[in-house]
XYZ file of C-alpha atoms in Angstrom:
588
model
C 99.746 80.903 111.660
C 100.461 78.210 108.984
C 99.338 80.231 105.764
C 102.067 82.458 105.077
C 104.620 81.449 106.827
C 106.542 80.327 104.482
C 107.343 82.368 101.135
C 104.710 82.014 98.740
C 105.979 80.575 95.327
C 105.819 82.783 92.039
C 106.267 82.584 88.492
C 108.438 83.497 86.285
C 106.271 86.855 85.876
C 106.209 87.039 90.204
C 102.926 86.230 90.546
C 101.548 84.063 93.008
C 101.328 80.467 92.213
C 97.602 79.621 93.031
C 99.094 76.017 94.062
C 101.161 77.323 96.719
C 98.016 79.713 97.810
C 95.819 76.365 97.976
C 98.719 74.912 99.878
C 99.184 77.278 102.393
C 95.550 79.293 102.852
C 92.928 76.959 101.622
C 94.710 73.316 102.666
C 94.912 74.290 106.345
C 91.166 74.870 106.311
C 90.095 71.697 104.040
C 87.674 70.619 107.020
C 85.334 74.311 106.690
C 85.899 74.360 103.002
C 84.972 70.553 102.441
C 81.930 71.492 104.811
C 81.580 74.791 102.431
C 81.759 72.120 99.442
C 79.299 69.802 100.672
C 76.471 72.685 101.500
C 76.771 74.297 98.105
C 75.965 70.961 96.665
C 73.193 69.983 98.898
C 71.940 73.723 98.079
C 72.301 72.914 94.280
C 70.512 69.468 94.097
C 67.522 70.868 96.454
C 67.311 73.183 93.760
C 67.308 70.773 90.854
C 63.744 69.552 92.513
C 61.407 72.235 90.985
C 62.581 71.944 87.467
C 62.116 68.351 87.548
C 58.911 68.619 89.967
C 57.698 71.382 86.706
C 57.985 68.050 84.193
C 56.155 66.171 86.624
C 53.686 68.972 87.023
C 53.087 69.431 83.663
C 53.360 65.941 82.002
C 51.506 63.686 84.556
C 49.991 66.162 87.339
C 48.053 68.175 85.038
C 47.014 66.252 82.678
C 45.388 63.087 84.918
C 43.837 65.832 87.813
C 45.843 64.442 90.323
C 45.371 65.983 93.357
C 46.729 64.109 95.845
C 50.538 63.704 93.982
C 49.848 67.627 93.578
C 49.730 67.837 97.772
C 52.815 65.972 97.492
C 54.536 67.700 94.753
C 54.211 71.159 96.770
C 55.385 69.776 99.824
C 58.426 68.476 98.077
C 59.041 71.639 96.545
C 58.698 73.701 99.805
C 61.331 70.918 101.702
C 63.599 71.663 98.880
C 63.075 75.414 99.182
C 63.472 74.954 102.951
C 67.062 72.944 102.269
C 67.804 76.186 100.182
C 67.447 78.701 102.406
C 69.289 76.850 105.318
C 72.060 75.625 103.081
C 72.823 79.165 102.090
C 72.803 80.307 105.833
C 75.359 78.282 106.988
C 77.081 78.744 103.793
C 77.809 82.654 104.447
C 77.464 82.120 108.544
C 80.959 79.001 108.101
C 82.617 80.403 105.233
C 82.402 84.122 105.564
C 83.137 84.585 109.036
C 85.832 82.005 108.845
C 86.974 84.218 105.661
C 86.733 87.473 107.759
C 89.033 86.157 110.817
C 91.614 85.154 108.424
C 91.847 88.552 106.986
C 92.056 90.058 110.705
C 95.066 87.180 110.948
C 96.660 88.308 107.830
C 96.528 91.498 108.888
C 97.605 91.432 112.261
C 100.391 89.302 110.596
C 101.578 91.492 107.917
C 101.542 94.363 110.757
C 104.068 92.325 112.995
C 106.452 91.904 110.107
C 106.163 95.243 108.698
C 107.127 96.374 112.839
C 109.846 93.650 111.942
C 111.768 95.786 109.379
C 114.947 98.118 109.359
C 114.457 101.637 109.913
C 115.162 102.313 106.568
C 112.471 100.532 105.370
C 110.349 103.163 106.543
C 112.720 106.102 105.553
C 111.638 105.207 102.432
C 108.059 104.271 102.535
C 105.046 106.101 103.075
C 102.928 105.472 105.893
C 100.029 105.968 104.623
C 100.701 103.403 101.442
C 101.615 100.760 104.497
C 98.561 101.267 106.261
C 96.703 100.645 102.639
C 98.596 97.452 102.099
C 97.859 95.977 105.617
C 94.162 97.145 105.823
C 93.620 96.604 102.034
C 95.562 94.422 100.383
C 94.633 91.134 101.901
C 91.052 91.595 102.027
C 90.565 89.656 98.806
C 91.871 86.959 100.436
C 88.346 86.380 101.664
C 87.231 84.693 98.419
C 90.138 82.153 98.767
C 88.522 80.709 101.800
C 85.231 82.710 101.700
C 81.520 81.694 99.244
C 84.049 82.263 96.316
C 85.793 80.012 96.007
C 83.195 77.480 97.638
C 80.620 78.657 94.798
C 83.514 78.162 92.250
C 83.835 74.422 92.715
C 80.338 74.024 93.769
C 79.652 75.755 90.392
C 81.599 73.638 88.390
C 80.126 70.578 90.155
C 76.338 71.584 89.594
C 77.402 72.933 85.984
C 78.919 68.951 85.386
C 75.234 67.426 86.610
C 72.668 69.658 84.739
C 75.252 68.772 81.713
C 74.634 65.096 82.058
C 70.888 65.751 82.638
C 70.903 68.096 79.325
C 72.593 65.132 77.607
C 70.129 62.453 78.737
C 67.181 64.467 78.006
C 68.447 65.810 74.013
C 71.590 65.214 73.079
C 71.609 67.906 70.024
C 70.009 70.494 72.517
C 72.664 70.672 74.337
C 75.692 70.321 71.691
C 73.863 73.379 70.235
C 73.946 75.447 73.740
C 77.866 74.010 74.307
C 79.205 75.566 71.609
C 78.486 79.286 72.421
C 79.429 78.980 75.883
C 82.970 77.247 75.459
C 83.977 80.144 73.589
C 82.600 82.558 76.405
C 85.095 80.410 78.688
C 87.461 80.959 76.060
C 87.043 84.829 76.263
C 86.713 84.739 80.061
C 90.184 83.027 80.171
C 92.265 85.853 77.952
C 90.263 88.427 80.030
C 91.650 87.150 83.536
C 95.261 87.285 82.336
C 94.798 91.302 81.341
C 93.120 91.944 84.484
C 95.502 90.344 87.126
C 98.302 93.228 86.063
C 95.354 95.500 86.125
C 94.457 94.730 90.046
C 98.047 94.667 91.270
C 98.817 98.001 89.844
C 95.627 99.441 91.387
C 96.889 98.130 94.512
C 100.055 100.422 94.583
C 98.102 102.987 93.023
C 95.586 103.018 95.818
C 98.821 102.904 98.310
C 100.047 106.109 96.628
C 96.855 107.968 97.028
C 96.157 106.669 100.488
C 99.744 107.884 101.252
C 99.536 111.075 99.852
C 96.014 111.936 101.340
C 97.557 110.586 105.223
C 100.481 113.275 104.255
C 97.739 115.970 103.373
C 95.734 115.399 107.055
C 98.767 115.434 109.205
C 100.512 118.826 107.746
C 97.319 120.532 107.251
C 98.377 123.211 109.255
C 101.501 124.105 107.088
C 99.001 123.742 103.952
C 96.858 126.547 105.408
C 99.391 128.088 106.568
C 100.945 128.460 102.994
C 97.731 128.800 101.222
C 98.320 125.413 99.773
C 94.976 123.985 99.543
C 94.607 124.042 96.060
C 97.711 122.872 95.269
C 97.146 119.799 97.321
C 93.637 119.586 95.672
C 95.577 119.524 92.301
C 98.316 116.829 93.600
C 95.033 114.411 94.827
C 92.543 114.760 92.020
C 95.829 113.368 89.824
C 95.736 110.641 91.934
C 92.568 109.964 92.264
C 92.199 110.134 88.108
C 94.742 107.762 88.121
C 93.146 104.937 90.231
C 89.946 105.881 87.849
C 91.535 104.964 85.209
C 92.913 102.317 86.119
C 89.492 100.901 87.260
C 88.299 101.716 83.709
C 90.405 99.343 82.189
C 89.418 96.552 84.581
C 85.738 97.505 84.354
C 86.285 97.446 79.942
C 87.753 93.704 80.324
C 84.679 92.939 82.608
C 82.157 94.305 80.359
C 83.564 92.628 77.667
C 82.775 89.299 79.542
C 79.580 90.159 80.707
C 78.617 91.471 77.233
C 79.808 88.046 75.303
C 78.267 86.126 78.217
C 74.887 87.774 77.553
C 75.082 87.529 73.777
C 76.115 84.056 73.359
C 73.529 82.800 76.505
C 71.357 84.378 74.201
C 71.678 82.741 70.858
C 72.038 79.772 72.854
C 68.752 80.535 74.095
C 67.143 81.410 70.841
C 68.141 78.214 69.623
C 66.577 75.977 71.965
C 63.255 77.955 71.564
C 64.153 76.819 67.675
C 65.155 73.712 68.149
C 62.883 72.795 71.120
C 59.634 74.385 69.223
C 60.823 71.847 66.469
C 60.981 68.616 68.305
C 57.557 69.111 70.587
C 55.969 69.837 67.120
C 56.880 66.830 65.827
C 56.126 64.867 69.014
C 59.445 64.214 70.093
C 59.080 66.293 73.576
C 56.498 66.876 75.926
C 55.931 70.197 76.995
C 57.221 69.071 80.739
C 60.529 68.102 78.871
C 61.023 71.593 77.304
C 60.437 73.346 80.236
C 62.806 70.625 82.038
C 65.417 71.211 79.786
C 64.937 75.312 80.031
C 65.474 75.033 83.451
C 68.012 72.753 83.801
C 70.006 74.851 80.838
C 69.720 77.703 83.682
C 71.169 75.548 86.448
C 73.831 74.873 84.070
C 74.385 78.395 82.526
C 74.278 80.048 85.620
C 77.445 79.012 87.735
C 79.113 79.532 84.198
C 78.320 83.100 84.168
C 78.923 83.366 87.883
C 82.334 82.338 87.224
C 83.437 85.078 85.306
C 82.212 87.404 88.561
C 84.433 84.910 90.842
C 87.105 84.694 88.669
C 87.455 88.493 88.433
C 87.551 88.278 92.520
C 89.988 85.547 92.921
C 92.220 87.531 90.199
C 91.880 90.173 92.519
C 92.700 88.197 95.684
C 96.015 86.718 94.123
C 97.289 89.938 92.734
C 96.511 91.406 96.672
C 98.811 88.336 97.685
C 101.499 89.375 95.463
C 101.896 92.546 96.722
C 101.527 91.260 100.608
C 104.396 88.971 99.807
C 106.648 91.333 98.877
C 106.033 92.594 102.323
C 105.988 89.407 103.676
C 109.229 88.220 101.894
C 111.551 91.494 103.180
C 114.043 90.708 105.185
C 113.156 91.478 109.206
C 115.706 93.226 111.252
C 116.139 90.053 113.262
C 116.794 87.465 110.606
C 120.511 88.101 110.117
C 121.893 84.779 111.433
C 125.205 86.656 112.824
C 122.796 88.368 115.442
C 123.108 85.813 117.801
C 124.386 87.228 121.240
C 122.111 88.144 124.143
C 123.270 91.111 126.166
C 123.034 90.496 129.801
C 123.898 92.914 132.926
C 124.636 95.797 130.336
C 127.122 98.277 131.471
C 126.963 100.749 128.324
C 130.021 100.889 127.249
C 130.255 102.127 123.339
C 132.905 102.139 120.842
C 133.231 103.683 117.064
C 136.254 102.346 115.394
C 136.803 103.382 112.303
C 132.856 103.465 111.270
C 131.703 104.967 107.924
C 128.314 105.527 106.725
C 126.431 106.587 103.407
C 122.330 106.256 102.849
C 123.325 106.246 98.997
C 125.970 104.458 97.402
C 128.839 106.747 96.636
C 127.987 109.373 99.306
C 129.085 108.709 102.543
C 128.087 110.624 105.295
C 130.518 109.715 108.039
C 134.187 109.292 107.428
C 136.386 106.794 109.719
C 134.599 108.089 113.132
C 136.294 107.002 116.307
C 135.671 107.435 119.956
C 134.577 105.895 123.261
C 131.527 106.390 125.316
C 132.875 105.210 128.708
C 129.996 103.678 130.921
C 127.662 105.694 132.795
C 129.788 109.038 131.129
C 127.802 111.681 129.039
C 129.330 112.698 125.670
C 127.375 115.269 123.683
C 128.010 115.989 119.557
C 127.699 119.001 118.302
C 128.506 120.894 115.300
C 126.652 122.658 111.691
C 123.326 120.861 110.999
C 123.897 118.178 108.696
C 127.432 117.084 109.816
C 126.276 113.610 110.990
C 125.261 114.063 114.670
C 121.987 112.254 113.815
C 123.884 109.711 112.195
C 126.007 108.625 115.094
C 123.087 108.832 117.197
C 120.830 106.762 114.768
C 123.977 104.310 114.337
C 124.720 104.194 118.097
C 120.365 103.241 118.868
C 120.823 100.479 116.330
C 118.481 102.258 113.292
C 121.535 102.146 111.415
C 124.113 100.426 110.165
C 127.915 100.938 109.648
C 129.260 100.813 105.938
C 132.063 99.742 107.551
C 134.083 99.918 110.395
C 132.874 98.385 114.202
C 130.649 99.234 116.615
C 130.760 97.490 120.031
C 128.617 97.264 123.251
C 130.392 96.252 126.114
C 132.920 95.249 123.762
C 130.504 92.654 121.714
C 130.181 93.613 117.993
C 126.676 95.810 117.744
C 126.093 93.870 114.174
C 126.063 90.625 115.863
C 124.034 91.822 119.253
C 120.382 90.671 119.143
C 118.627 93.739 119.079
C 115.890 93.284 121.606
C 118.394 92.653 124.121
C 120.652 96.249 122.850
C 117.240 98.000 122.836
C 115.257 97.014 126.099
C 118.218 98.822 127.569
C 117.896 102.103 125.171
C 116.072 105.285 125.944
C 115.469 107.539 123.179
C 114.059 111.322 123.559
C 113.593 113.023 120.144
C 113.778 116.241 118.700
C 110.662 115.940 117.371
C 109.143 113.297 119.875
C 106.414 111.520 118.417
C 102.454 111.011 121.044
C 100.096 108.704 120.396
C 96.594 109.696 120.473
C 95.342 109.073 124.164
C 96.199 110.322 127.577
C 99.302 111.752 129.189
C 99.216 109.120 131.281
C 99.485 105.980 128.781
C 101.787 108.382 127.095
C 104.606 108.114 130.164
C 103.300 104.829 131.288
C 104.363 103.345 126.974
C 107.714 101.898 127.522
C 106.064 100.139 130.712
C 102.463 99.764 130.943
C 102.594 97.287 134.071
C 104.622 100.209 136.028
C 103.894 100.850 139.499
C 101.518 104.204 140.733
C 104.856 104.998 142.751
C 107.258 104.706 139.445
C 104.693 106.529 137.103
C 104.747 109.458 140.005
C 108.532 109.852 140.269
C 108.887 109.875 136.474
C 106.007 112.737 136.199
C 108.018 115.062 139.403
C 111.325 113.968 137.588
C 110.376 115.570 134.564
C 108.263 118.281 135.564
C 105.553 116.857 133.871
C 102.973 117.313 137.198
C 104.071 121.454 136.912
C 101.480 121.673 133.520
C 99.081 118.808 134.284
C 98.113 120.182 138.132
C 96.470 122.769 136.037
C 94.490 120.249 133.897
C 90.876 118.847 135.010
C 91.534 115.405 134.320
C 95.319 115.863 135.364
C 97.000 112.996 133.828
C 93.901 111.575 132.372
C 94.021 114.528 129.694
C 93.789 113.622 126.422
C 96.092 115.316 124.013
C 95.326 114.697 120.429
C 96.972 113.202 117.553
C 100.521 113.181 118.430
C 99.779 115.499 121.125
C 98.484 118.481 119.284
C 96.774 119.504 122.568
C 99.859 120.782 124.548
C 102.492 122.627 123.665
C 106.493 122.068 122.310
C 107.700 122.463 125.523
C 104.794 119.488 127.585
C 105.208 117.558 124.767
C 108.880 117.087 125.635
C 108.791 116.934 128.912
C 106.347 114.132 128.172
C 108.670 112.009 126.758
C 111.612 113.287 129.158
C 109.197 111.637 131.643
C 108.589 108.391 128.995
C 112.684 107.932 129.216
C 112.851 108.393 133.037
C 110.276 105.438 133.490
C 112.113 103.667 131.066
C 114.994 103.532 133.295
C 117.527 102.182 130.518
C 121.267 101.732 130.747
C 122.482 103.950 127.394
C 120.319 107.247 126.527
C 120.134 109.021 123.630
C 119.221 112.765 123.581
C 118.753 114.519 119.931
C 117.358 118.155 120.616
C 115.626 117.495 123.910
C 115.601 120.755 124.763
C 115.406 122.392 121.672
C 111.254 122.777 122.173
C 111.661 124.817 125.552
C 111.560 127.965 126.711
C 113.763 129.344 129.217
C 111.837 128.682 132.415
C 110.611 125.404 131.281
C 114.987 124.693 130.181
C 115.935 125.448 133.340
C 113.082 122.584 134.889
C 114.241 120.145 132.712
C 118.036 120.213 133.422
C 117.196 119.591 136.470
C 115.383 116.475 135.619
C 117.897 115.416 133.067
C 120.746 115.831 135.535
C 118.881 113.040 137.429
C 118.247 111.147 134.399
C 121.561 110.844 132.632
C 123.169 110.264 136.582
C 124.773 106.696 136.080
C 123.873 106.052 132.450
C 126.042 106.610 129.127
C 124.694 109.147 127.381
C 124.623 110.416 123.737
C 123.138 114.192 123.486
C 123.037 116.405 120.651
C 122.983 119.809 121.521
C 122.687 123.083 119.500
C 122.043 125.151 122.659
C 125.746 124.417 123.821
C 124.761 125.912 127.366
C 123.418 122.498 127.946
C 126.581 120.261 127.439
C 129.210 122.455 129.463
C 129.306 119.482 131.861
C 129.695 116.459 129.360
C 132.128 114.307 130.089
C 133.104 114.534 126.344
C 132.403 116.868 123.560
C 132.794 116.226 119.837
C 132.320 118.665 117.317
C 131.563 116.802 114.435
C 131.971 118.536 110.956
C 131.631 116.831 106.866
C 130.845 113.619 108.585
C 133.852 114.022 110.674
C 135.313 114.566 114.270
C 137.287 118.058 113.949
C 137.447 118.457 117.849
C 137.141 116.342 121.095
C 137.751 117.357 125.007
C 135.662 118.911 127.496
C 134.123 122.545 127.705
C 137.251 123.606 129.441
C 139.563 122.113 126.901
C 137.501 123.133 123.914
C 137.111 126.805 124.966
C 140.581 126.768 125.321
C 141.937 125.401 122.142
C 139.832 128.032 120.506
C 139.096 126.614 117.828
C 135.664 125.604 115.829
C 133.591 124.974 119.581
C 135.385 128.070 120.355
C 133.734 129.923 117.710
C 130.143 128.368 117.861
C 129.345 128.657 121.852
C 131.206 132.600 121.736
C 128.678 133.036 118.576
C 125.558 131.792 120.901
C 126.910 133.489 124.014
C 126.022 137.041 121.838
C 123.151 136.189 120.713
């Protein structure tokens, strides 16, 4: 898709440059809008007929009892009327659906490259604000290549005829009636630039809200649970006062125009009745001329006025493309030149040398970690919570990356690995494991939708997942609710236990899998890990340190640092911090 693929130019201010948004929205679809262009004026000169076919009506019609050029005059009319009403169909039938698909591309295309960024990104974004800025943001677009803008320059075009009309018919007429409305223009032109700022913040406030309220739906249970209700009432009404008054401001500036639109039209107005009472009194102009003129005033007035209603949306369009192209501008994960080797015939060998990490500047998190993850071997972190085992987990899947120090792959660098070649070979089973809305079955089947009956069967006995759903009407068919509220801690893990086995990736990456399951339903799923982590390197964090006795490795990772490596054996032995956490659990 041509229109934004390349960075939209701003000004000094970071706005949008409307030339760049002709460039690369409207130019690519000059053929509809030059279509668009030619309707509107076809629609505007058919409509030019009756206040010409009202002089003829009144000044030679009328006056001689013609009849027959009154047949005639009617049936122009009606053609003209006709021309209307079909011109204006394909106007909103071309232009509007052709404005409508490009906000579904925009859309779809602001989704892909918001998919496109870092993990951190979205550490520090709220959904809900991201979901406003792809579904909302772009939708003014739809007057850049939508009747808008069409009725803009179509406008301006029937505004520039009915001016040379005016002039031809009484020159002082319409002098009188140009003066009022250039300084409308005038006004119109100081209101756009104090409403622009106006839409773009409304756009981040709406984000906010939107954010906050997405927040408010998915943790309603802790809210009742708390007795929170009116607290979260309290948090949204601020919002939503907010946005208010922010609308207020933009809804003052376009009163203001509407207001000095409607008084100036109107002395304008008053003194044509003067000045047009003045000259058919003295015999200057026919009564068919006057009401010409009135009429042709209108044709001119009106796209005038309209303007200031199109103007206010294409102010709002631009300031929605500012803030889509500071999505659209973000670096993707991918775009690092450096990342340019492809991983083939992975083995899963990994390797911290020396790595360091902070999420803020000043604070690190991990201090000069180093260690090997031999292929196909299982080494398992454990230690207080917040000593960094998610870090070296998040680092080791690629979410992350190293301050400093290296991380390799099969001995290539990880910071110069494409990442769709590292991560098609990645398994991932979460603490908290996120569902999507839909079935158990498209649940297992996500990391491979085109997976055989056979491969979707073993990963569902693998897991354990068949022991809950034989119990289940529609068996795997069941659906479970937003992110599986339907079953409990311990299905929903097996779930995505069974999501990893179909995966069937080279390097696995545990955090808490078993931290959601009872006893019984522990004991099924060691089973089914056993056969899962056979063969692959895996990374498992573990607070139930039962569950690691037969890593291949064990660090106990402490202030971002490893205070003790060896096996279960060794560890137990050395009695030292491991020592002192698994003789802790073993009482408990």
């Amino acid at each position: 898709m041509q229109h934004l693929k390349e960075p939209i130019t701003k000004d000094k201010k970071g706005k949008v440059s409307i030339g760049k948004a002709f460039k690369t929205i409207i130019w690519p679809r000059r053929n509809l809008v030059f279509v668009g262009l030619i309707l509107i004026v076809i629609r505007s000169l058919a409509g030019l007929i009756l206040p010409w076919q009202s002089k003829v009506l009144l000044d030679e019609v009328v006056p001689n009892n013609n009849f027959d050029q009154l047949k005639i005059l009617i049936i122009v009319v009606l053609c003209a009327i006709l021309v209307q009403a079909v011109t204006s169909f394909l106007l909103t039938r071309i232009l509007s659906v052709q404005a409508q698909y490009l906000i579904s591309e925009l859309r779809a295309q602001v989704q892909k490259k918001v998919l496109s960024l870092p993990i951190s990104f979205f550490d520090n974004t709220k959904s809900g604000a991201l979901v406003s800025r792809i579904m909302s943001d772009v939708e003014g677009v739809r007057n850049l290549i939508g009747t808008g803008l069409v009725q803009l320059v179509g406008g301006t075009i029937t505004a520039i005829v009915s001016l040379v009309i005016l002039i031809n018919l009484n020159p002082w007429m319409t002098l009188f009636v140009f003066l009022p409305i250039s300084i409308f223009g005038f006004v119109a032109l100081k209101a756009f630039k104090f409403i622009r700022p106006i839409f773009r913040t409304r756009g981040k406030i709406n984000a906010e809200v939107k954010g906050r309220l997405t927040e408010t739906l998915a943790g309603v249970r802790v809210i009742k649970a708390f007795n929170a209700e009116e607290q979260e009432n309290i948090v949204f009404e601020k919002g939503v006062d907010k946005l208010y008054q922010n609308v207020k401001k933009s809804l003052t500036a376009t009163a203001l125009m509407t207001s000095s639109s409607t008084f100036l039209i109107g002395v304008a107005t008053t003194g044509i009745m003067g000045i047009g009472g003045y000259y058919m009194m003295q015999g200057e102009m026919t009564t068919g001329e006057f009401l010409f003129f009135t009429l042709i005033l209108g044709f001119m007035i009106a796209p005038i006025v309209q303007m200031s209603n199109i103007g206010s949306q294409l102010t709002e369009a631009l300031a929605g493309l500012d803030r889509t192209e500071e999505l659209m501008n973000k670096a993707a994960e991918e775009d690092n030149e450096e990342r340019n080797i492809e991983l083939r015939n992975v083995k899963g060998e990994i390797n911290f040398t020396d790595v360091s990490f902070s999420y803020e500047e000043g604070k690190e998190v991990l201090h000069d970690i180093n260690f090997k993850v031999p292929a196909g071997s299982v080494t398992a972190l454990v230690g207080s919570s917040g000593s960094g085992k998610s870090t070296i987990a998040g680092l080791s899947a690629t979410f992350l990356n190293p301050k400093s120090g290296l991380i390799t792959i099969d001995d290539q660098d990880m910071s110069k690995v494409k990442l769709a070649s590292y991560r098609k070979n990645l398994g991932v089973v979460l603490q908290d494991e996120f569902l999507f809305e839909g079935t158990i079955k498209e649940n297992i089947l996500f990391p491979r939708p085109n997976a055989s009956e056979e491969e979707l069967q073993n990963a569902v006995k693998a897991a354990y997942v068949n022991e809950f759903t034989d119990r289940f009407d529609k068996g795997l068919d069941t659906l479970i609710g937003e992110r599986g509220v339907k079953l409990s801690g311990g299905q929903r893990q097996r779930l995505a236990i069974a999501r990893a086995i179909l995966a069937n990736p080279r390097i696995l990456i545990l955090d808490e899998a078993t931290s959601s399951l009872d006893t019984e339903s522990e004991a099924l799923i060691q089973k089914s890990l056993s056969e899962l982590i056979k063969d692959r390197t895996t990374i498992v964090i573990a607070h139930r340190l039962s569950t690691i006795k037969k890593a291949d490795q064990i660090l106990v990772i402490e202030s971002g640092k490893i205070a003790e490596r060896g096996t279960h054996e060794e560890l137990i032995q050395a009695q030292g911090r491991y020592f002192d956490l698994y003789t802790y659990q073993s009482k408990i």
